[in-house]
């Protein structure tokens, strides 16, 4: 049979989410609370930012206009400092030998481009919301990823947010919630090894 299909979120799965330190420093620059900033961000620009409806530059303009005390240059630097590889990154080479890997992420390609360079050799497709024009949990972005499957008889999707698993379940995909302790990694390896049956 063909390889199983493994769909991975990026932030919180392969690379880090923005840390509490990032949000805390951003809130301090904005002279507001972490909770107040995230609420306003979610209401005013979150979806537009992730879907690419606004450009990265337009996001920075929104940020400085909304919070004049923000040092946009420093915040840009913080993004590069804050995003790092998680333990699953070290599993991609092995997983790619026994599965076709696809990435599905709500993110900005500008913030991921450098991190993706060593990942590309191990993946069959990459769907970043700012490029696709859709973001999870919109069912259409899952269908976009599904169009890249060489085989659809065994599909596993891993995400660190439960709400993003629901559309995948409706498509018949197997799903797994990524925990902060990364215990999910061993489970993925086991599932792939059980599902992969190379032709003899």
Backbone as numpy.savetxt, mean C-alpha at the origin, in Angstrom:
# Nx Ny Nz CAx CAy CAz Cx Cy Cz
-0.10 -27.08 -12.31 -0.94 -25.89 -12.31 -0.07 -24.64 -12.31
-0.65 -23.49 -12.65 0.07 -22.24 -12.63 0.30 -21.80 -11.20
1.15 -20.82 -11.05 1.45 -20.30 -9.72 0.21 -19.66 -9.08
0.12 -19.72 -7.74 -0.91 -18.94 -7.06 -0.64 -17.45 -7.22
-1.67 -16.65 -7.03 -1.55 -15.20 -7.15 -1.54 -14.59 -5.74
-0.52 -13.79 -5.46 -0.39 -13.13 -4.16 -0.48 -11.63 -4.37
-1.49 -11.00 -3.76 -1.69 -9.56 -3.87 -1.34 -8.92 -2.53
-0.41 -7.98 -2.56 0.06 -7.36 -1.32 -0.20 -5.86 -1.33
-0.73 -5.37 -0.22 -0.72 -3.95 0.04 0.74 -3.55 0.24
1.05 -2.27 0.15 2.42 -1.83 0.42 2.56 -1.28 1.84
1.93 -0.13 2.10 2.09 0.51 3.41 1.46 -0.34 4.51
2.28 -0.70 5.48 1.82 -1.55 6.57 2.01 -3.02 6.30
2.49 -3.36 5.10 2.69 -4.76 4.72 4.13 -4.99 4.24
4.54 -4.25 3.20 5.89 -4.39 2.67 6.77 -3.21 3.10
6.18 -2.03 3.17 6.88 -0.86 3.68 6.09 -0.29 4.85
6.71 0.59 5.60 6.06 1.12 6.79 4.96 2.11 6.45
3.98 2.18 7.34 3.03 3.29 7.32 3.73 4.52 7.86
3.13 5.69 7.62 3.66 6.88 8.27 3.57 6.68 9.77
4.65 6.95 10.45 4.75 6.68 11.89 4.03 7.74 12.70
3.72 7.43 13.97 3.16 8.44 14.88 4.05 9.67 14.96
5.38 9.47 14.86 6.30 10.61 14.90 6.06 11.55 13.74
5.80 10.98 12.54 5.54 11.81 11.37 4.30 12.66 11.58
3.20 12.01 11.98 1.95 12.75 12.18 2.07 13.76 13.31
2.82 13.38 14.34 3.00 14.29 15.48 3.78 15.53 15.07
4.85 15.36 14.30 5.64 16.51 13.87 4.86 17.36 12.88
4.11 16.71 12.02 3.29 17.46 11.07 2.26 18.30 11.82
1.62 17.70 12.83 0.62 18.42 13.62 1.25 19.59 14.38
2.47 19.38 14.86 3.17 20.45 15.58 3.46 21.62 14.64
3.93 21.31 13.42 4.15 22.36 12.43 2.85 23.11 12.14
1.76 22.34 12.04 0.47 22.93 11.70 -0.19 23.63 12.88
0.41 23.49 14.05 -0.11 24.10 15.27 -1.54 23.65 15.55
-1.73 22.35 15.45 -3.02 21.74 15.74 -2.77 20.38 16.36
-3.83 19.64 16.62 -3.65 18.30 17.18 -3.56 17.27 16.06
-2.95 16.14 16.39 -2.85 15.03 15.45 -4.23 14.64 14.94
-5.19 14.51 15.85 -6.54 14.08 15.49 -7.23 15.10 14.60
-7.06 16.40 14.93 -7.70 17.45 14.14 -7.13 17.50 12.73
-5.81 17.33 12.62 -5.19 17.36 11.29 -5.67 16.19 10.44
-5.64 14.99 11.00 -6.04 13.82 10.23 -7.50 13.90 9.81
-8.33 14.47 10.67 -9.75 14.62 10.32 -9.91 15.56 9.14
-9.24 16.70 9.19 -9.34 17.66 8.08 -8.74 17.08 6.80
-7.61 16.42 6.93 -6.98 15.76 5.78 -7.95 14.78 5.13
-8.60 13.95 5.95 -9.52 12.93 5.43 -10.70 13.56 4.72
-11.22 14.65 5.27 -12.41 15.29 4.70 -12.07 16.05 3.42
-10.97 16.77 3.42 -10.70 17.72 2.34 -9.86 17.17 1.18
-8.86 16.33 1.47 -7.96 15.95 0.37 -7.57 14.49 0.28
-7.92 13.69 1.25 -7.40 12.32 1.27 -7.67 11.58 -0.03
-8.92 11.48 -0.43 -9.25 10.70 -1.62 -8.65 11.32 -2.87
-8.69 12.64 -2.96 -8.12 13.32 -4.13 -6.62 13.09 -4.22
-5.94 13.06 -3.08 -4.50 12.82 -3.06 -4.19 11.41 -3.51
-4.88 10.43 -2.92 -4.57 9.04 -3.22 -4.96 8.65 -4.64
-6.03 9.24 -5.17 -6.46 8.86 -6.53 -5.77 9.66 -7.62
-4.95 10.63 -7.22 -4.26 11.42 -8.22 -5.12 12.51 -8.82
-6.30 12.75 -8.25 -7.16 13.83 -8.74 -6.46 15.17 -8.58
-5.68 15.30 -7.52 -4.80 16.46 -7.37 -3.36 15.98 -7.47
-2.49 16.86 -7.92 -1.08 16.51 -8.04 -0.41 16.61 -6.67
0.81 16.09 -6.59 1.55 16.21 -5.34 1.77 17.68 -4.99
2.11 18.50 -6.01 2.31 19.93 -5.76 1.05 20.60 -5.24
-0.10 20.19 -5.78 -1.36 20.76 -5.30 -1.63 20.37 -3.85
-1.20 19.17 -3.48 -1.34 18.78 -2.08 -0.50 19.67 -1.19
0.75 19.94 -1.58 1.60 20.80 -0.75 1.02 22.20 -0.67
0.43 22.69 -1.76 -0.20 24.00 -1.74 -1.38 24.02 -0.77
-2.17 22.94 -0.79 -3.29 22.84 0.17 -2.77 22.86 1.60
-1.69 22.13 1.84 -1.14 22.03 3.18 -0.67 23.39 3.70
0.08 24.10 2.86 0.61 25.40 3.29 -0.50 26.44 3.40
-1.47 26.38 2.51 -2.59 27.32 2.58 -3.43 27.06 3.82
-3.63 25.78 4.15 -4.46 25.42 5.31 -3.72 25.67 6.61
-2.40 25.46 6.57 -1.58 25.60 7.78 -0.32 26.40 7.42
-0.40 27.73 7.42 0.73 28.58 6.99 2.02 28.35 7.77
1.92 27.81 8.96 3.12 27.60 9.77 3.90 26.34 9.37
3.35 25.54 8.48 4.00 24.29 8.06 5.22 24.58 7.20
6.30 23.89 7.49 7.51 23.94 6.67 7.42 22.78 5.67
6.94 23.06 4.47 6.69 22.01 3.49 7.96 21.26 3.11
9.10 21.97 3.07 10.36 21.32 2.74 10.70 20.26 3.77
10.53 20.58 5.04 10.82 19.63 6.11 9.86 18.45 6.06
8.60 18.70 5.78 7.61 17.62 5.72 7.93 16.67 4.56
8.39 17.21 3.44 8.80 16.36 2.32 9.97 15.46 2.73
10.92 16.04 3.45 12.06 15.26 3.93 11.62 14.16 4.88
10.64 14.49 5.73 10.15 13.52 6.70 9.55 12.30 6.02
8.88 12.51 4.89 8.30 11.38 4.17 9.39 10.39 3.78
10.48 10.90 3.22 11.58 10.02 2.80 12.22 9.33 4.01
12.29 10.03 5.13 12.89 9.46 6.33 12.00 8.40 6.96
10.69 8.58 6.80 9.74 7.76 7.56 9.39 6.44 6.90
9.49 6.37 5.57 9.10 5.16 4.85 10.29 4.22 4.74
10.16 3.04 5.30 11.24 2.05 5.30 10.65 0.67 4.99
11.53 -0.28 4.68 11.07 -1.63 4.40 10.71 -2.36 5.69
9.66 -3.16 5.59 9.25 -4.05 6.68 9.79 -5.45 6.40
9.72 -6.37 7.37 10.30 -7.71 7.18 9.82 -8.46 5.94
8.61 -8.21 5.50 8.10 -8.92 4.31 8.91 -8.63 3.07
9.56 -7.49 3.03 10.41 -7.15 1.88 11.43 -8.26 1.61
11.97 -8.82 2.68 12.99 -9.85 2.55 12.44 -11.20 2.08
11.12 -11.32 2.03 10.49 -12.57 1.58 10.09 -12.53 0.12
10.13 -11.36 -0.49 9.60 -11.23 -1.85 10.30 -12.13 -2.86
11.61 -12.25 -2.75 12.33 -13.07 -3.72 11.87 -14.52 -3.65
11.76 -15.07 -2.45 11.30 -16.45 -2.32 9.84 -16.59 -2.75
9.00 -15.69 -2.29 7.59 -15.77 -2.66 7.41 -15.71 -4.18
8.25 -14.92 -4.85 8.10 -14.79 -6.30 8.44 -16.08 -7.04
9.16 -16.98 -6.37 9.49 -18.27 -6.98 8.29 -19.23 -6.96
7.38 -19.00 -6.03 6.25 -19.92 -5.88 4.90 -19.24 -6.08
4.92 -17.95 -6.44 3.67 -17.22 -6.66 3.92 -16.05 -7.61
2.86 -15.60 -8.28 2.90 -14.34 -9.02 2.48 -13.25 -8.03
3.34 -12.25 -7.84 3.06 -11.22 -6.85 2.54 -9.96 -7.54
1.51 -9.37 -6.94 0.92 -8.12 -7.43 0.83 -7.15 -6.25
1.11 -5.88 -6.51 1.02 -4.87 -5.46 -0.22 -4.02 -5.69
-0.93 -3.72 -4.60 -2.15 -2.91 -4.64 -2.10 -1.96 -3.45
-1.90 -0.67 -3.73 -1.65 0.26 -2.63 -2.33 1.61 -2.82
-2.88 2.15 -1.74 -3.32 3.54 -1.71 -2.11 4.39 -1.35
-1.56 5.07 -2.35 -0.34 5.83 -2.07 -0.05 6.77 -3.23
1.02 7.56 -3.07 1.53 8.41 -4.14 2.77 7.75 -4.73
2.78 7.60 -6.04 3.92 6.98 -6.69 5.19 7.79 -6.45
5.04 9.13 -6.31 6.22 9.96 -6.09 6.92 9.61 -4.78
6.16 9.16 -3.80 6.72 8.85 -2.49 7.25 7.42 -2.41
6.92 6.62 -3.42 7.30 5.21 -3.40 8.36 4.84 -4.42
8.62 5.72 -5.37 9.42 5.34 -6.54 10.78 4.74 -6.18
11.49 5.36 -5.26 12.80 4.82 -4.89 12.69 3.47 -4.18
11.68 3.34 -3.34 11.49 2.10 -2.60 11.08 0.95 -3.51
10.43 1.27 -4.61 9.94 0.23 -5.51 11.05 -0.36 -6.40
12.12 0.35 -6.58 13.17 -0.10 -7.51 13.63 -1.53 -7.22
13.98 -1.89 -5.96 14.41 -3.27 -5.72 13.26 -4.26 -5.62
12.03 -3.78 -5.66 10.86 -4.65 -5.57 10.40 -5.11 -6.95
10.52 -4.25 -7.95 10.01 -4.54 -9.29 10.42 -5.91 -9.85
11.65 -6.38 -9.63 12.02 -7.67 -10.22 11.19 -8.85 -9.72
10.51 -8.68 -8.60 9.80 -9.80 -8.00 8.29 -9.74 -8.17
7.78 -8.72 -8.88 6.33 -8.58 -8.99 5.88 -8.60 -10.44
4.67 -9.08 -10.63 4.09 -9.15 -11.98 3.37 -7.85 -12.33
2.73 -7.21 -11.34 2.02 -5.97 -11.62 2.02 -5.08 -10.39
1.88 -3.77 -10.64 1.86 -2.78 -9.57 0.70 -1.82 -9.83
-0.20 -1.69 -8.86 -1.31 -0.75 -8.96 -1.23 0.21 -7.77
-0.75 1.42 -8.05 -0.69 2.47 -7.04 -1.86 3.41 -7.31
-2.62 3.72 -6.28 -3.86 4.46 -6.46 -3.70 5.77 -7.20
-2.60 6.50 -6.95 -2.42 7.80 -7.61 -2.21 7.66 -9.11
-1.78 6.48 -9.56 -1.61 6.22 -10.99 -2.86 5.63 -11.62
-3.54 4.77 -10.86 -4.73 4.08 -11.38 -5.95 5.00 -11.39
-5.97 5.98 -10.47 -7.11 6.88 -10.38 -8.23 6.35 -9.52
-7.94 5.30 -8.78 -8.91 4.67 -7.88 -8.19 4.31 -6.60
-8.93 4.22 -5.50 -8.29 3.77 -4.27 -9.19 2.77 -3.55
-8.55 1.91 -2.77 -9.28 0.95 -1.95 -10.13 1.71 -0.93
-11.31 1.21 -0.63 -11.88 -0.08 -1.01 -12.81 -0.05 -2.23
-12.58 0.85 -3.17 -13.38 0.87 -4.40 -13.18 -0.46 -5.14
-14.25 -1.21 -5.39 -14.12 -2.53 -6.03 -13.41 -2.49 -7.39
-13.47 -1.35 -8.08 -12.89 -1.27 -9.42 -11.37 -1.43 -9.41
-10.72 -0.99 -8.35 -9.26 -1.12 -8.33 -8.84 -2.58 -8.16
-9.67 -3.37 -7.50 -9.38 -4.80 -7.35 -9.54 -5.50 -8.69
-10.53 -5.07 -9.47 -10.73 -5.64 -10.80 -9.56 -5.29 -11.72
-9.00 -4.09 -11.52 -7.83 -3.69 -12.30 -6.67 -4.64 -12.04
-6.45 -4.96 -10.77 -5.39 -5.90 -10.41 -5.69 -7.28 -10.96
-6.93 -7.69 -10.85 -7.34 -9.02 -11.30 -7.08 -9.23 -12.78
-7.12 -8.16 -13.56 -6.88 -8.28 -15.01 -5.45 -8.71 -15.33
-4.56 -8.63 -14.34 -3.16 -9.02 -14.54 -2.86 -10.46 -14.11
-3.86 -11.16 -13.59 -3.62 -12.51 -13.11 -3.42 -13.47 -14.28
-2.36 -14.24 -14.19 -2.15 -15.30 -15.18 -3.03 -16.50 -14.87
-3.44 -16.59 -13.63 -4.26 -17.71 -13.17 -5.12 -17.19 -12.02
-6.39 -17.52 -12.02 -7.28 -16.97 -10.99 -7.90 -18.04 -10.10
-7.30 -19.22 -10.09 -7.90 -20.29 -9.29 -7.50 -20.21 -7.82
-6.39 -19.49 -7.53 -5.95 -19.37 -6.12 -5.35 -17.98 -5.94
-6.04 -17.14 -5.17 -5.63 -15.75 -4.98 -5.66 -15.42 -3.49
-4.58 -14.83 -3.00 -4.52 -14.40 -1.61 -4.17 -12.91 -1.58
-4.96 -12.15 -0.83 -4.73 -10.71 -0.69 -4.41 -10.39 0.76
-3.33 -9.63 0.97 -2.90 -9.24 2.32 -2.96 -7.72 2.44
-3.65 -7.24 3.47 -3.75 -5.80 3.73 -3.75 -5.60 5.24
-3.34 -4.42 5.68 -3.32 -4.16 7.12 -4.58 -3.46 7.62
-5.57 -3.26 6.72 -6.84 -2.67 7.12 -7.98 -3.60 6.72
-8.76 -3.99 7.71 -9.82 -4.97 7.47 -10.83 -4.50 6.42
-11.12 -3.19 6.39 -12.12 -2.69 5.43 -11.69 -2.93 3.98
-10.38 -3.00 3.75 -9.88 -3.21 2.39 -9.94 -4.66 1.95
-10.20 -5.56 2.90 -10.30 -6.98 2.56 -11.68 -7.34 2.01
-12.68 -6.57 2.38 -14.06 -6.93 2.04 -14.31 -7.03 0.53
-13.91 -6.05 -0.30 -14.13 -6.18 -1.74 -13.43 -7.40 -2.33
-12.25 -7.73 -1.78 -11.52 -8.90 -2.27 -12.29 -10.18 -1.97
-12.88 -10.25 -0.79 -13.67 -11.42 -0.43 -14.84 -11.60 -1.38
-15.47 -10.50 -1.78 -16.61 -10.57 -2.69 -16.20 -11.08 -4.08
-14.92 -10.90 -4.41 -14.42 -11.42 -5.69 -13.99 -12.87 -5.58
-14.06 -13.41 -4.38 -13.67 -14.80 -4.18 -12.21 -15.00 -3.81
-11.51 -13.89 -3.54 -10.11 -14.00 -3.14 -10.02 -14.46 -1.69
-8.98 -15.18 -1.36 -8.65 -15.44 0.03 -8.04 -14.16 0.60
-8.22 -13.89 1.87 -7.69 -12.66 2.45 -7.00 -12.94 3.78
-6.08 -12.05 4.11 -5.34 -12.17 5.36 -5.02 -10.76 5.87
-5.32 -10.52 7.13 -5.04 -9.22 7.75 -3.61 -9.21 8.28
-2.82 -8.25 7.83 -1.43 -8.14 8.29 -1.40 -7.50 9.69
-0.77 -8.19 10.62 -0.66 -7.68 11.98 0.67 -6.96 12.17
0.73 -6.08 13.15 1.94 -5.29 13.39 3.12 -6.15 13.82
2.85 -7.31 14.39 3.93 -8.20 14.83 4.51 -9.02 13.68
3.89 -8.90 12.50 4.35 -9.60 11.29 4.25 -11.12 11.37
3.37 -11.61 12.22 3.16 -13.06 12.28 2.47 -13.57 11.01
1.87 -12.67 10.27 1.18 -13.05 9.03 2.17 -13.59 7.98
3.43 -13.19 8.07 4.41 -13.57 7.05 4.58 -15.08 6.98
4.72 -15.70 8.12 4.88 -17.15 8.15 3.65 -17.85 7.59
2.48 -17.28 7.87 1.24 -17.87 7.38 1.16 -17.79 5.85
1.59 -16.65 5.30 1.61 -16.52 3.84 2.55 -17.54 3.21
3.74 -17.69 3.77 4.70 -18.65 3.23 4.12 -20.06 3.23
3.50 -20.44 4.32 2.90 -21.76 4.43 1.79 -21.96 3.41
0.92 -20.96 3.27 -0.20 -21.06 2.33 0.31 -21.17 0.89
1.33 -20.39 0.55 1.86 -20.44 -0.81 2.53 -21.77 -1.10
3.27 -22.27 -0.15 3.94 -23.56 -0.35 2.92 -24.68 -0.52
1.81 -24.59 0.17 0.76 -25.60 0.03 0.04 -25.48 -1.31
-0.08 -24.23 -1.80 -0.84 -24.00 -3.03 -0.02 -24.23 -4.29
1.30 -24.05 -4.17 2.16 -24.16 -5.35 2.49 -25.61 -5.65
2.05 -26.03 -6.82 2.33 -27.40 -7.26 2.91 -27.32 -8.67
4.23 -27.25 -8.77 4.85 -27.11 -10.10 4.57 -28.32 -10.99
4.54 -28.03 -12.29 4.30 -29.13 -13.25 5.49 -30.08 -13.24
5.20 -31.34 -13.29 6.25 -32.35 -13.30 6.42 -32.93 -14.70
